């Protein structure tokens, strides 16, 4: 199932990228959806190419009942991001993978932070897949709106965060 979203934030790519890898901001977004940020690490200098790993525990209250029967009351989501060094215009690209423990789902996405004057256009393209034979497509179809919403919350919350910090 495909993920696709675009948002424009009235801030520079540097500021948006810095927020997206700020542990306090990631804790805020996790708590905003009723979860917790269990751990966060950055490997490398954020001025160039680097990677991050965020581990969150998230509630399953918004999942369909059939899904909650299989996964329980919460999920542990490990999100890895491989960030490229900034392009000449300051734009950034991060390749995102998400693993969800206890759920047969894989998420891969590319997030682009595109310099657009003094603003940043956040473009997200990706896929949700499931390895379960026969039912995998239905599982991915059911999960895609939830995964897409979770990834979009980051952009939405970034605007409020940048205005208040």
Coordinates of C-alpha atoms in Angstrom, one line a residue:
X1 CA 0.0 0.0 0.0
X2 CA 1.4 3.4 -0.9
X3 CA 2.0 6.4 1.4
X4 CA 2.1 9.9 0.0
X5 CA 1.9 13.2 1.7
X6 CA 3.2 16.8 1.2
X7 CA 3.3 19.6 3.8
X8 CA 4.9 23.0 3.6
X9 CA 6.4 24.6 6.8
X10 CA 7.3 28.3 6.8
X11 CA 10.8 27.6 8.2
X12 CA 14.2 26.8 6.7
X13 CA 15.3 23.2 5.9
X14 CA 17.9 23.6 8.6
X15 CA 15.3 24.4 11.3
X16 CA 12.9 21.7 10.1
X17 CA 15.6 19.0 10.0
X18 CA 16.9 20.0 13.4
X19 CA 13.4 19.5 14.9
X20 CA 12.9 16.2 13.2
X21 CA 16.0 14.8 15.0
X22 CA 15.4 16.6 18.3
X23 CA 14.9 14.1 21.1
X24 CA 12.6 16.5 23.1
X25 CA 10.4 17.0 20.0
X26 CA 10.3 13.2 19.3
X27 CA 9.2 12.6 22.9
X28 CA 6.5 15.3 22.5
X29 CA 5.1 13.7 19.3
X30 CA 5.2 10.2 20.9
X31 CA 3.3 11.5 23.9
X32 CA 0.9 13.5 21.7
X33 CA -0.5 10.1 20.3
X34 CA -0.5 8.5 23.8
X35 CA 2.8 6.7 23.5
X36 CA 6.3 7.0 24.9
X37 CA 9.7 7.5 23.4
X38 CA 11.8 4.6 24.8
X39 CA 15.1 5.6 23.2
X40 CA 16.7 7.8 20.6
X41 CA 20.2 7.8 19.2
X42 CA 22.0 9.8 16.5
X43 CA 25.0 8.3 14.7
X44 CA 27.1 10.9 13.0
X45 CA 27.2 14.7 12.7
X46 CA 23.9 16.1 11.7
X47 CA 25.7 18.7 9.5
X48 CA 26.4 15.9 7.0
X49 CA 25.2 12.4 6.4
X50 CA 24.0 10.6 9.6
X51 CA 21.5 8.1 11.0
X52 CA 18.9 8.0 13.8
X53 CA 17.1 5.3 15.6
X54 CA 13.9 6.0 17.6
X55 CA 12.1 3.3 19.6
X56 CA 8.5 4.2 20.6
X57 CA 5.8 2.3 22.4
X58 CA 2.4 3.3 21.0
X59 CA -1.1 2.4 22.0
X60 CA -3.3 0.2 19.7
X61 CA -6.6 1.9 20.7
X62 CA -7.2 3.2 17.2
X63 CA -6.6 0.0 15.5
X64 CA -9.5 -2.2 14.3
X65 CA -10.6 -4.7 17.0
X66 CA -9.4 -7.6 14.8
X67 CA -5.9 -6.2 14.8
X68 CA -5.8 -5.5 18.5
X69 CA -6.6 -9.2 19.2
X70 CA -3.3 -10.1 17.5
X71 CA -1.1 -7.3 18.8
X72 CA -2.4 -6.4 22.2
X73 CA -2.7 -3.0 23.9
X74 CA 0.6 -1.5 22.6
X75 CA 3.2 -1.8 19.9
X76 CA 6.9 -1.2 19.9
X77 CA 7.9 0.7 16.8
X78 CA 11.6 1.1 15.8
X79 CA 12.1 3.8 13.2
X80 CA 15.5 4.1 11.5
X81 CA 16.3 7.1 9.4
X82 CA 19.4 7.4 7.1
X83 CA 19.9 11.1 6.3
X84 CA 21.9 12.3 3.3
X85 CA 24.2 15.3 3.6
X86 CA 22.5 18.5 2.6
X87 CA 22.3 19.3 -1.1
X88 CA 23.7 22.5 -2.5
X89 CA 20.4 24.3 -1.9
X90 CA 20.2 22.9 1.7
X91 CA 17.5 20.3 0.8
X92 CA 17.7 17.0 2.7
X93 CA 16.6 13.4 2.1
X94 CA 16.1 10.7 4.7
X95 CA 15.3 7.1 4.0
X96 CA 13.0 5.7 6.7
X97 CA 12.3 2.1 7.7
X98 CA 9.9 1.1 10.5
X99 CA 9.7 -2.3 12.1
X100 CA 6.7 -3.0 14.3
X101 CA 7.3 -5.7 16.9
X102 CA 4.4 -8.1 17.2
X103 CA 2.9 -7.1 13.9
X104 CA 3.8 -8.5 10.4
X105 CA 4.3 -5.0 8.9
X106 CA 7.2 -3.3 7.2
X107 CA 7.3 0.4 6.3
X108 CA 9.8 2.0 4.0
X109 CA 9.6 5.7 3.0
X110 CA 11.6 8.5 1.6
X111 CA 11.2 11.9 3.2
X112 CA 12.5 14.9 1.3
X113 CA 12.9 18.3 2.9
X114 CA 12.9 20.6 -0.1
X115 CA 14.1 24.2 0.2
X116 CA 11.3 26.4 -1.2
X117 CA 12.3 30.1 -0.7
X118 CA 12.3 30.6 3.1
X119 CA 10.0 27.6 3.5
X120 CA 10.4 23.8 3.5
X121 CA 8.3 21.4 1.5
X122 CA 8.1 18.1 3.3
X123 CA 7.4 15.3 0.8
X124 CA 6.9 11.7 2.0
X125 CA 6.5 8.7 -0.3
X126 CA 6.6 5.1 0.9
X127 CA 5.0 1.7 1.2
X128 CA 3.5 -0.5 3.9
X129 CA 3.7 -4.2 3.3
X130 CA 3.0 -7.4 5.2
X131 CA 4.7 -10.8 4.9
X132 CA 1.6 -12.8 6.0
X133 CA 0.6 -15.2 3.2
X134 CA -2.8 -14.5 1.6
X135 CA -3.8 -11.9 4.3
X136 CA -0.7 -9.6 3.9
X137 CA -2.4 -7.2 1.5
X138 CA -5.4 -6.8 3.7
X139 CA -3.2 -6.2 6.8
X140 CA -1.2 -3.6 4.9
X141 CA -4.3 -1.9 3.6
X142 CA -5.7 -1.7 7.1
X143 CA -2.5 -0.4 8.6
X144 CA -1.6 2.1 5.8
X145 CA -3.9 4.9 7.0
X146 CA -2.6 4.6 10.6
X147 CA 1.0 4.6 9.5
X148 CA 0.5 7.5 7.2
X149 CA -1.2 9.5 9.9
X150 CA 1.6 8.7 12.3
X151 CA 4.2 10.0 9.9
X152 CA 2.2 13.1 9.1
X153 CA 1.8 14.0 12.7
X154 CA 5.5 14.7 12.8
X155 CA 5.1 17.5 10.2
X156 CA 2.0 18.9 11.8
X157 CA 3.5 19.0 15.2
X158 CA 6.7 20.5 13.9
X159 CA 4.9 23.7 12.9
X160 CA 3.5 24.2 16.4
X161 CA 6.8 23.3 17.9
X162 CA 8.8 25.7 15.8
X163 CA 6.3 28.5 16.6
X164 CA 6.6 27.9 20.4
X165 CA 10.3 27.2 20.8

